[in-house]
Coordinates of C-alpha atoms in Angstrom, one line a residue:
M1 CA 62.0 -44.0 118.8
E2 CA 62.2 -43.8 122.5
T3 CA 65.4 -44.0 124.6
D4 CA 66.0 -45.5 128.1
N5 CA 65.5 -42.2 129.8
G6 CA 62.1 -41.6 128.1
A7 CA 63.3 -39.0 125.5
H8 CA 62.1 -39.2 121.9
V9 CA 64.6 -39.1 119.0
V10 CA 63.5 -36.9 116.2
D11 CA 64.3 -38.3 112.8
Q12 CA 64.6 -35.0 110.9
A13 CA 65.7 -32.4 113.4
R14 CA 65.9 -28.8 112.3
T15 CA 69.5 -27.9 113.2
S16 CA 69.5 -24.6 111.5
L17 CA 66.8 -21.9 111.4
I18 CA 65.2 -21.5 108.0
P19 CA 63.5 -18.2 107.2
K20 CA 59.8 -18.2 106.5
H21 CA 60.2 -17.0 102.9
E22 CA 62.6 -19.9 102.2
R23 CA 60.1 -22.4 103.7
E24 CA 57.3 -21.0 101.6
K25 CA 59.5 -21.2 98.5
R26 CA 60.3 -24.9 99.1
R27 CA 56.6 -25.6 99.7
R28 CA 55.7 -24.0 96.4
E29 CA 58.4 -26.0 94.6
K30 CA 57.2 -29.2 96.1
E31 CA 53.6 -28.6 95.2
A32 CA 54.5 -27.6 91.7
Q33 CA 56.6 -30.7 91.2
R34 CA 53.8 -32.9 92.6
D35 CA 51.1 -31.4 90.3
Y36 CA 53.0 -30.6 87.1
G37 CA 56.4 -32.5 87.3
R38 CA 57.1 -35.6 85.4
G39 CA 59.3 -37.8 87.6
R40 CA 62.5 -37.2 89.5
S41 CA 65.2 -34.7 88.5
V42 CA 68.7 -35.7 87.3
N43 CA 71.5 -35.6 89.8
T44 CA 74.0 -33.4 88.0
K45 CA 76.6 -33.5 90.8
T46 CA 77.8 -37.0 89.7
I47 CA 78.5 -35.9 86.1
R48 CA 82.1 -35.2 85.4
D49 CA 81.8 -33.7 82.0
K50 CA 81.5 -29.9 82.5
K51 CA 79.7 -29.1 79.3
L52 CA 77.2 -31.9 79.8
R53 CA 76.7 -31.0 83.5
R54 CA 76.0 -27.4 82.5
N55 CA 73.5 -28.3 79.8
L56 CA 71.6 -30.7 82.1
Q57 CA 71.6 -28.1 84.9
A58 CA 70.0 -25.6 82.4
L59 CA 67.5 -28.2 81.3
E60 CA 66.5 -29.0 84.9
A61 CA 66.2 -25.3 85.7
K62 CA 63.8 -24.9 82.7
N63 CA 61.7 -27.8 83.9
K64 CA 61.5 -26.4 87.4
A65 CA 60.6 -22.9 86.2
A66 CA 57.9 -24.4 83.9
A67 CA 56.3 -26.3 86.8
L68 CA 56.3 -23.2 89.0
K69 CA 54.8 -21.1 86.2
A70 CA 52.0 -23.6 85.7
K71 CA 51.3 -23.7 89.4
D72 CA 51.3 -19.9 89.6
A73 CA 48.9 -19.7 86.6
E74 CA 46.2 -21.5 88.5
I75 CA 45.1 -18.2 90.0
L76 CA 44.2 -17.0 86.4
L77 CA 41.9 -20.0 85.8
Q78 CA 38.4 -18.6 86.0
G79 CA 36.4 -21.8 85.4
T80 CA 35.8 -24.3 88.2
S81 CA 34.4 -27.8 87.9
G82 CA 31.4 -28.5 90.1
Y83 CA 30.1 -32.0 90.9
L84 CA 26.8 -33.1 92.3
E85 CA 27.0 -33.0 96.1
P86 CA 24.6 -34.9 98.4
E87 CA 23.0 -32.8 101.2
T88 CA 22.8 -35.6 103.7
E89 CA 24.6 -38.9 104.3
L90 CA 21.6 -40.9 103.2
E91 CA 21.3 -39.1 99.8
R92 CA 22.9 -40.7 96.8
T93 CA 23.9 -38.9 93.6
Y94 CA 23.3 -41.9 91.3
K95 CA 19.5 -41.6 92.0
V96 CA 19.4 -38.1 90.4
R97 CA 17.7 -38.4 87.0
Q98 CA 18.5 -36.3 83.8
E99 CA 15.2 -34.5 84.1
E100 CA 16.1 -33.1 87.5
I101 CA 19.5 -32.0 86.2
V102 CA 17.9 -30.2 83.1
E103 CA 15.5 -28.3 85.4
S104 CA 18.4 -27.1 87.6
V105 CA 20.9 -25.9 85.0
S106 CA 20.9 -22.9 82.7
I107 CA 19.0 -22.9 79.4
A108 CA 22.2 -23.1 77.3
T109 CA 23.3 -26.2 79.2
A110 CA 19.9 -27.8 79.2
Q111 CA 19.9 -27.7 75.4
K112 CA 22.9 -30.1 75.4
R113 CA 20.6 -32.9 76.6
F114 CA 18.9 -34.4 73.6
D115 CA 18.0 -37.7 71.9
L116 CA 18.3 -38.7 68.2
I117 CA 15.7 -41.4 67.4
L118 CA 17.3 -43.5 64.7
N119 CA 15.9 -47.0 65.4
E120 CA 16.0 -48.4 61.8
L121 CA 19.7 -48.4 60.9
G122 CA 21.4 -48.9 64.2
P123 CA 23.2 -49.7 66.4
Y124 CA 25.2 -46.5 66.1
V125 CA 28.9 -45.7 66.7
F126 CA 30.1 -42.1 66.8
D127 CA 33.0 -39.8 67.3
Y128 CA 33.4 -36.2 68.5
S129 CA 35.8 -33.8 66.7
R130 CA 38.9 -32.7 68.7
N131 CA 37.3 -29.3 69.7
G132 CA 34.0 -31.0 70.6
R133 CA 32.0 -29.0 68.1
D134 CA 30.9 -31.7 65.6
I135 CA 29.8 -35.2 65.8
L136 CA 30.0 -38.1 63.3
L137 CA 27.4 -40.9 63.4
G138 CA 27.7 -44.3 61.8
G139 CA 24.9 -46.8 61.7
R140 CA 25.7 -50.5 61.4
K141 CA 23.4 -50.7 58.3
G142 CA 25.2 -48.0 56.3
H143 CA 23.9 -44.7 57.6
I144 CA 26.6 -41.9 57.9
A145 CA 25.8 -38.4 59.2
S146 CA 27.8 -35.4 60.5
M147 CA 26.4 -32.4 62.3
D148 CA 27.2 -29.4 64.5
W149 CA 25.4 -30.8 67.6
R150 CA 25.3 -27.4 69.5
L151 CA 23.5 -25.6 66.7
G152 CA 21.6 -28.7 65.4
K153 CA 23.0 -28.0 61.9
L154 CA 23.4 -31.1 59.6
H155 CA 26.6 -31.0 57.5
C156 CA 26.0 -34.2 55.4
E157 CA 24.1 -37.4 55.4
F158 CA 24.4 -40.3 53.1
Q159 CA 23.9 -44.1 52.8
V160 CA 26.8 -46.4 51.8
N161 CA 24.5 -49.5 51.4
E162 CA 26.9 -51.8 53.3
I163 CA 27.9 -52.6 56.9
V164 CA 29.7 -49.8 58.9
R165 CA 31.9 -51.0 61.7
D166 CA 33.6 -47.8 62.9
V167 CA 33.9 -44.1 62.2
R168 CA 36.6 -41.5 63.0
W169 CA 37.2 -37.8 62.5
L170 CA 40.7 -37.0 61.1
H171 CA 42.6 -33.9 61.9
S172 CA 39.6 -31.6 61.3
N173 CA 35.9 -31.8 60.7
Q174 CA 36.6 -31.7 56.9
Y175 CA 37.8 -35.3 56.7
M176 CA 36.3 -38.5 58.1
A177 CA 37.3 -42.2 57.9
V178 CA 34.7 -44.9 57.7
A179 CA 35.4 -48.6 58.2
Q180 CA 33.0 -50.3 55.8
K181 CA 32.5 -54.0 54.8
K182 CA 35.8 -54.5 52.9
N183 CA 37.8 -51.3 52.9
V184 CA 38.3 -48.0 54.8
Y185 CA 37.0 -45.0 52.9
I186 CA 37.9 -41.3 53.4
Y187 CA 35.2 -38.7 52.9
D188 CA 35.2 -34.9 53.0
G189 CA 32.9 -32.7 55.1
S190 CA 30.3 -32.8 52.4
G191 CA 30.2 -36.6 52.1
V192 CA 32.2 -36.9 48.9
E193 CA 34.4 -40.0 48.7
L194 CA 38.1 -39.0 48.4
H195 CA 40.1 -42.2 48.9
C196 CA 39.6 -45.9 49.2
L197 CA 42.3 -47.5 51.4
N198 CA 42.5 -50.9 49.7
Q199 CA 45.3 -52.2 52.1
H200 CA 43.0 -51.9 55.1
R201 CA 40.7 -54.9 54.8
E202 CA 37.7 -55.8 57.0
V203 CA 38.7 -53.2 59.6
S204 CA 36.8 -53.3 62.9
H205 CA 38.6 -50.7 65.0
M206 CA 40.3 -47.4 64.2
E207 CA 42.2 -44.7 66.1
F208 CA 43.6 -41.4 64.8
L209 CA 46.8 -39.9 66.2
P210 CA 46.4 -36.1 65.7
Y211 CA 50.0 -35.1 66.4
H212 CA 51.5 -37.7 64.0
F213 CA 48.7 -37.6 61.3
L214 CA 48.5 -41.4 61.6
L215 CA 45.4 -43.5 61.1
A216 CA 45.8 -46.8 63.0
T217 CA 43.5 -49.7 62.0
I218 CA 43.1 -53.3 62.9
G219 CA 40.6 -55.9 61.7
A220 CA 39.7 -59.5 61.1
S221 CA 43.2 -60.4 59.8
G222 CA 44.8 -59.3 63.1
Y223 CA 47.2 -56.9 61.3
L224 CA 47.8 -53.4 62.9
K225 CA 48.4 -50.9 60.2
Y226 CA 49.5 -47.2 60.4
Q227 CA 48.5 -45.0 57.5
D228 CA 49.9 -41.5 57.2
V229 CA 47.0 -39.3 56.1
S230 CA 49.1 -36.3 55.2
T231 CA 51.2 -38.2 52.6
G232 CA 49.0 -41.2 51.8
Q233 CA 51.8 -43.8 52.6
L234 CA 51.4 -46.9 54.6
V235 CA 53.9 -46.5 57.4
T236 CA 54.0 -50.0 58.8
E237 CA 52.0 -53.2 59.0
I238 CA 52.4 -55.4 62.1
A239 CA 51.0 -58.9 62.7
T240 CA 49.6 -59.2 66.2
K241 CA 49.3 -63.1 65.7
L242 CA 46.2 -63.2 68.0
G243 CA 43.5 -63.0 65.3
P244 CA 40.6 -60.5 65.3
P245 CA 40.8 -58.0 68.1
A246 CA 38.1 -57.4 70.7
S247 CA 38.9 -53.7 71.4
M248 CA 41.4 -50.9 70.7
A249 CA 42.4 -47.6 72.3
Q250 CA 45.2 -45.1 72.3
N251 CA 47.1 -43.4 75.1
P252 CA 46.7 -39.6 74.6
Y253 CA 50.0 -39.0 76.5
N254 CA 52.4 -41.0 74.3
A255 CA 50.2 -42.1 71.3
V256 CA 50.9 -45.8 72.0
C257 CA 48.0 -48.0 70.7
F258 CA 46.5 -50.6 73.0
T259 CA 44.8 -53.7 71.5
G260 CA 42.6 -56.0 73.5
H261 CA 42.3 -59.6 72.4
N262 CA 40.1 -62.6 72.9
N263 CA 42.6 -64.5 75.1
G264 CA 42.5 -61.7 77.8
Q265 CA 45.7 -60.0 76.7
I266 CA 46.3 -56.3 76.2
Q267 CA 49.2 -55.5 73.9
L268 CA 50.9 -52.1 73.5
W269 CA 52.2 -51.1 70.0
S270 CA 54.0 -48.4 68.3
P271 CA 55.1 -48.0 64.6
S272 CA 58.6 -49.0 65.5
C273 CA 57.4 -52.5 66.6
S274 CA 57.6 -55.4 64.2
S275 CA 55.9 -58.8 63.9
S276 CA 59.2 -60.6 64.8
N277 CA 60.0 -58.5 67.9
G278 CA 56.4 -58.3 69.2
P279 CA 54.7 -55.6 71.1
L280 CA 56.2 -53.1 73.6
V281 CA 54.3 -54.7 76.5
K282 CA 52.0 -57.8 76.9
L283 CA 49.5 -57.6 79.8
L284 CA 47.2 -60.4 80.9
A285 CA 44.2 -58.3 82.0
H286 CA 41.1 -60.5 82.0
R287 CA 40.0 -64.2 82.0
G288 CA 38.3 -63.7 78.7
P289 CA 38.0 -61.2 75.8
V290 CA 38.9 -57.6 76.6
R291 CA 35.7 -55.8 75.5
A292 CA 36.8 -52.2 76.0
M293 CA 39.7 -50.0 77.3
S294 CA 40.3 -46.3 78.0
I295 CA 43.3 -44.3 79.2
D296 CA 43.3 -41.0 81.0
R297 CA 44.8 -38.0 79.2
E298 CA 47.9 -37.9 81.5
G299 CA 48.8 -41.5 80.6
R300 CA 48.8 -42.7 84.2
Y301 CA 45.7 -45.0 84.6
M302 CA 43.7 -47.3 82.4
V303 CA 40.3 -48.8 82.9
S304 CA 39.6 -52.1 81.1
T305 CA 36.5 -54.3 80.9
G306 CA 36.2 -57.9 80.0
Q307 CA 33.8 -60.7 79.1
D308 CA 34.4 -62.0 82.6
C309 CA 32.1 -59.2 83.9
K310 CA 35.1 -57.4 85.5
M311 CA 36.2 -53.8 85.4
A312 CA 39.8 -53.3 86.3
V313 CA 41.7 -50.1 87.1
W314 CA 45.4 -50.2 86.1
D315 CA 48.4 -48.1 86.9
I316 CA 50.1 -48.3 83.5
R317 CA 53.3 -46.7 84.8
Q318 CA 53.9 -49.9 86.7
F319 CA 51.4 -52.2 84.8
K320 CA 49.8 -53.0 88.2
M321 CA 46.1 -53.5 88.9
V322 CA 44.9 -50.9 91.4
N323 CA 41.3 -52.1 92.0
E324 CA 38.8 -54.4 90.4
Y325 CA 35.0 -54.1 90.2
T326 CA 32.2 -56.3 89.0
T327 CA 29.6 -55.4 86.3
R328 CA 26.3 -57.2 86.0
R329 CA 26.9 -57.8 82.3
P330 CA 30.0 -57.6 80.2
A331 CA 30.7 -53.9 79.5
S332 CA 30.7 -53.0 75.8
S333 CA 32.4 -49.6 76.1
V334 CA 34.3 -47.4 78.6
A335 CA 35.5 -43.8 78.4
I336 CA 37.5 -41.5 80.8
S337 CA 36.7 -37.7 80.8
D338 CA 39.2 -34.8 81.1
R339 CA 38.5 -34.6 84.8
G340 CA 38.8 -38.4 85.4
V341 CA 35.1 -39.4 85.5
T342 CA 34.8 -42.9 84.0
A343 CA 31.7 -43.9 82.0
V344 CA 30.9 -47.6 81.5
G345 CA 28.3 -48.9 79.2
W346 CA 27.0 -52.4 79.8
G347 CA 23.8 -53.9 78.5
T348 CA 21.1 -51.2 78.6
Q349 CA 22.8 -49.3 81.4
T350 CA 25.5 -46.6 81.6
T351 CA 27.2 -45.8 84.9
M352 CA 29.5 -42.9 85.6
W353 CA 32.2 -43.4 88.3
K354 CA 34.1 -40.6 90.1
D355 CA 37.4 -41.0 91.9
L356 CA 38.2 -44.5 90.5
F357 CA 41.8 -43.2 90.6
T358 CA 43.4 -40.2 92.3
K359 CA 46.4 -38.5 90.9
H360 CA 48.6 -38.0 94.1
A361 CA 47.3 -40.8 96.3
A362 CA 49.8 -43.4 97.4
E363 CA 47.0 -46.0 97.6
Q364 CA 43.8 -45.9 95.6
T365 CA 40.6 -46.5 97.6
K366 CA 37.8 -48.6 96.2
V367 CA 34.6 -46.6 95.3
Q368 CA 31.5 -48.1 96.8
S369 CA 28.8 -46.6 94.5
P370 CA 28.7 -44.9 91.1
Y371 CA 28.4 -41.1 90.6
L372 CA 25.5 -41.1 88.1
T373 CA 23.5 -43.7 86.2
W374 CA 21.5 -43.6 83.0
G375 CA 19.5 -46.1 80.9
G376 CA 17.5 -49.2 81.7
E377 CA 14.9 -48.4 79.0
G378 CA 15.7 -51.4 76.7
R379 CA 18.3 -49.6 74.5
N380 CA 21.5 -51.7 74.1
I381 CA 24.6 -49.6 74.6
E382 CA 27.1 -49.7 71.7
R383 CA 29.6 -46.9 72.5
V384 CA 30.1 -44.2 75.2
K385 CA 32.4 -41.2 74.7
W386 CA 32.9 -37.9 76.4
C387 CA 32.6 -34.6 74.5
P388 CA 35.8 -32.6 74.8
L389 CA 35.6 -29.5 76.9
E390 CA 32.0 -30.2 77.9
D391 CA 30.1 -31.8 80.8
V392 CA 28.4 -34.0 78.2
L393 CA 28.5 -37.8 77.6
G394 CA 27.5 -39.2 74.2
I395 CA 25.9 -42.6 74.1
G396 CA 25.3 -44.6 70.9
H397 CA 22.8 -47.4 71.1
D398 CA 20.6 -49.5 68.9
E399 CA 17.8 -46.8 68.8
G400 CA 20.1 -43.9 67.8
F401 CA 22.1 -41.4 69.9
S402 CA 21.7 -39.8 73.3
S403 CA 23.5 -36.8 74.8
I404 CA 23.3 -36.5 78.6
I405 CA 24.7 -34.0 81.1
V406 CA 27.3 -35.1 83.7
P407 CA 28.2 -32.2 86.0
G408 CA 32.0 -31.8 86.6
A409 CA 33.2 -34.2 83.9
G410 CA 34.6 -31.7 81.4
E411 CA 37.7 -29.4 81.6
P412 CA 36.5 -25.9 82.6
N413 CA 39.6 -24.1 81.5
M414 CA 40.3 -24.7 77.8
D415 CA 43.5 -23.9 75.9
I416 CA 42.3 -22.3 72.7
M417 CA 45.9 -22.5 71.2
E418 CA 45.5 -26.3 71.3
V419 CA 41.8 -26.8 70.4
N420 CA 39.3 -24.0 69.8
P421 CA 35.6 -24.8 69.7
F422 CA 34.8 -21.2 68.5
E423 CA 37.3 -21.1 65.6
T424 CA 36.4 -19.5 62.3
V425 CA 37.2 -21.0 58.9
K426 CA 40.4 -18.9 58.7
E427 CA 41.6 -20.0 62.1
R428 CA 40.9 -23.6 61.2
Q429 CA 43.0 -23.4 58.1
D430 CA 45.8 -21.7 60.0
S431 CA 45.8 -24.4 62.7
E432 CA 45.8 -27.1 60.1
V433 CA 48.9 -25.6 58.4
R434 CA 50.6 -25.2 61.8
S435 CA 49.9 -28.7 62.9
L436 CA 51.3 -30.0 59.6
L437 CA 54.5 -28.0 60.2
N438 CA 54.7 -29.4 63.7
K439 CA 54.0 -33.0 62.7
L440 CA 55.8 -35.6 64.7
Q441 CA 57.5 -38.6 63.1
P442 CA 56.2 -42.1 63.8
E443 CA 59.6 -43.1 65.2
M444 CA 59.0 -40.7 68.1
I445 CA 56.2 -42.8 69.5
A446 CA 57.5 -44.7 72.6
L447 CA 56.3 -45.6 76.1
D448 CA 58.4 -42.8 77.5
P449 CA 58.1 -39.8 75.1
T450 CA 60.8 -37.9 77.1
F451 CA 63.5 -40.2 75.8
I452 CA 64.3 -37.7 73.0
G453 CA 67.3 -35.6 74.1
S454 CA 67.9 -37.6 77.2
L455 CA 71.2 -39.0 78.4
D456 CA 72.1 -42.6 77.4
L457 CA 73.3 -44.2 80.6
R458 CA 74.1 -47.6 79.2
S459 CA 77.7 -48.9 79.3
E460 CA 79.8 -49.4 76.2
E461 CA 79.5 -53.2 76.6
Q462 CA 75.7 -53.0 76.7
R463 CA 75.6 -50.8 73.6
Q464 CA 77.9 -53.2 71.7
A465 CA 75.8 -56.2 72.8
E466 CA 72.7 -54.8 71.1
R467 CA 72.1 -54.8 67.4
D468 CA 74.0 -52.1 65.4
L469 CA 71.3 -50.4 63.3
D470 CA 73.9 -48.7 61.1
A471 CA 75.5 -52.0 60.0
K472 CA 74.5 -53.6 56.7
P473 CA 71.9 -56.4 57.1
V474 CA 73.4 -59.9 57.1
D475 CA 72.6 -62.0 54.0
V476 CA 70.6 -65.0 55.3
E477 CA 72.0 -67.4 52.6
T478 CA 75.6 -66.4 53.3
E479 CA 75.0 -66.9 57.1
I480 CA 73.5 -70.4 56.5
R481 CA 76.4 -71.5 54.2
K482 CA 78.9 -70.1 56.7
K483 CA 77.5 -72.1 59.6
A484 CA 77.5 -75.3 57.6
R485 CA 80.8 -74.8 55.8
G486 CA 82.8 -77.9 55.0
K487 CA 81.6 -81.0 53.2
N488 CA 78.1 -81.2 51.6
S489 CA 77.0 -83.7 54.2
A490 CA 77.5 -81.1 57.0
L491 CA 75.3 -78.6 55.0
R492 CA 72.6 -81.3 54.5
R493 CA 72.6 -82.1 58.2
Y494 CA 72.2 -78.5 59.1
L495 CA 69.4 -78.0 56.6
R496 CA 67.5 -81.1 57.9
K497 CA 67.6 -79.7 61.5
Q498 CA 66.4 -76.3 60.3
R499 CA 63.5 -77.8 58.3
A500 CA 62.4 -79.8 61.3
K501 CA 61.5 -76.6 63.1
N502 CA 57.9 -75.4 62.8
I503 CA 58.7 -71.8 62.4
I504 CA 58.1 -70.0 59.0
D505 CA 60.3 -67.0 58.6
E506 CA 62.8 -65.6 56.2
K507 CA 65.5 -67.9 57.3
R508 CA 63.3 -71.0 57.0
L509 CA 62.3 -70.0 53.4
K510 CA 65.9 -69.6 52.4
V511 CA 66.7 -73.0 54.0
D512 CA 64.0 -74.6 51.8
E513 CA 65.4 -73.0 48.7
I514 CA 68.9 -74.3 49.5
W515 CA 67.5 -77.8 50.3
K516 CA 65.7 -77.9 46.9
E517 CA 68.9 -76.8 45.2
Q518 CA 70.8 -79.6 47.0
V519 CA 68.2 -82.2 46.0
E520 CA 68.3 -81.1 42.4
Q521 CA 72.1 -81.2 42.4
Q522 CA 72.1 -84.8 43.7
R523 CA 69.6 -85.9 41.0
N524 CA 71.8 -84.4 38.2
E525 CA 74.9 -86.1 39.6
K526 CA 73.1 -89.5 39.7
K527 CA 71.8 -89.0 36.1
K528 CA 75.3 -88.2 34.9
E529 CA 76.7 -91.3 36.6
R530 CA 74.0 -93.5 35.1
E531 CA 74.7 -92.2 31.6
A532 CA 78.4 -92.8 32.0
E533 CA 77.8 -96.4 33.2
L534 CA 75.1 -97.5 30.6
G535 CA 76.2 -95.4 27.7
P536 CA 74.2 -92.9 25.5
A537 CA 72.2 -95.7 23.8
L538 CA 70.9 -97.5 26.9
A539 CA 70.7 -94.6 29.3
R540 CA 67.2 -93.6 28.0
F541 CA 65.8 -97.0 29.1
A542 CA 67.0 -96.6 32.7
K543 CA 64.5 -96.1 35.5
R544 CA 63.8 -92.5 36.3
D545 CA 63.5 -91.0 39.8

């Protein structure tokens, strides 16, 4: 702002001299909070309770120290991700073919490019294990196979002689779930059938939540079911009320399941939801069926594709569309890598996009051209998925499976305490026991996973207005009779109004029972009056109702 005499007013004037080391410290804290922080800090100055203020100050100090340590540890990361870079402005990276990439990389990396020709039992769906070491293949016509794709070692291969809709690894490469024609079956690493999940009928999509040991399935009935694979119990069963789904995905950050439906809606679910309360969020994403979805590992952005030949990028923290792209054909599958590279499979083509979303940018710019392309050889794409910890993209199609190299897509610095691709049998057993001991409960799945241990800022009136979960459930029949207390005519009037509503729930069923009871009582009263009027001899000749 400029004054009358031509002087400029500085908005943030430095009135006191700040030492250089203090400025450097503030800069480090700001960068650490930007890269590794999760939102704003709590203002502890406004809290009156001394004990609560002290505990929150200690918690904020721990979060600040953790972000600084993570920022300082970047100097220890030896691996770096490298993308394909054009030498001139006229050169385009999407024109580079896989043969040129194989010739330019090392021998060990070149061996990760291969094709499995399985053109009789496809199209194929597949799944990588958490450490990226093993792959599970499932052909539509009943062919199941698992293998160590780096060594080319086949673990098991068998034929189930019925349709296979989806396959998933469970917590390790020793257990796999296969969605077959009627039920979901659990097999071990050798292909031996262990369980048949009869409650999961005609399943078309599956997701496994590794930290909760939950297998989430949804099928033709439209019911989303959570099965605890560690105890064998069915945790919950939720009716989506939108029929068979078109797609399903999970958010790796908070384990919330996303279901895409034929009316263009995307619904967010957790095991704490119910059929009556509905999903956590409803999002109208496309003008047609939602064919595929994928969420980045930090839970910030989502890419969805629809039957309307659109690919939308969403900021799911605000549930706001960032950008929208057009595909030549409806995309059948989409996947986001650890470094944010997005693979989209449509028709016989697969395109890889870089920088569809940027972590710290205030406004996302629209990308004009893809990073890499593959396909166009007449093979219809069924599923695309990134191999964890590798610059490798797996593609399942109607002629088998293909593994291609995408430079810069994988995470170069792995955490072997989380997933270890080089683990031995003993280490795998130890990690399985450790993950069972650290298993999270289904109730901890929420949109904001940091709500546990946080401060409840609601007022007393707001808490009292909400439902008291500790109170005993109200008897529906008692509630109905209490609302219509008085003469029987008032009860009958209330029952008639309730039966006129086209909603079938527990209350409606109880109303029908009471209505039938009232009708039967009226009949008995009329019968007694008739017998008293005609006498026992003539009452049997009276007209019956």
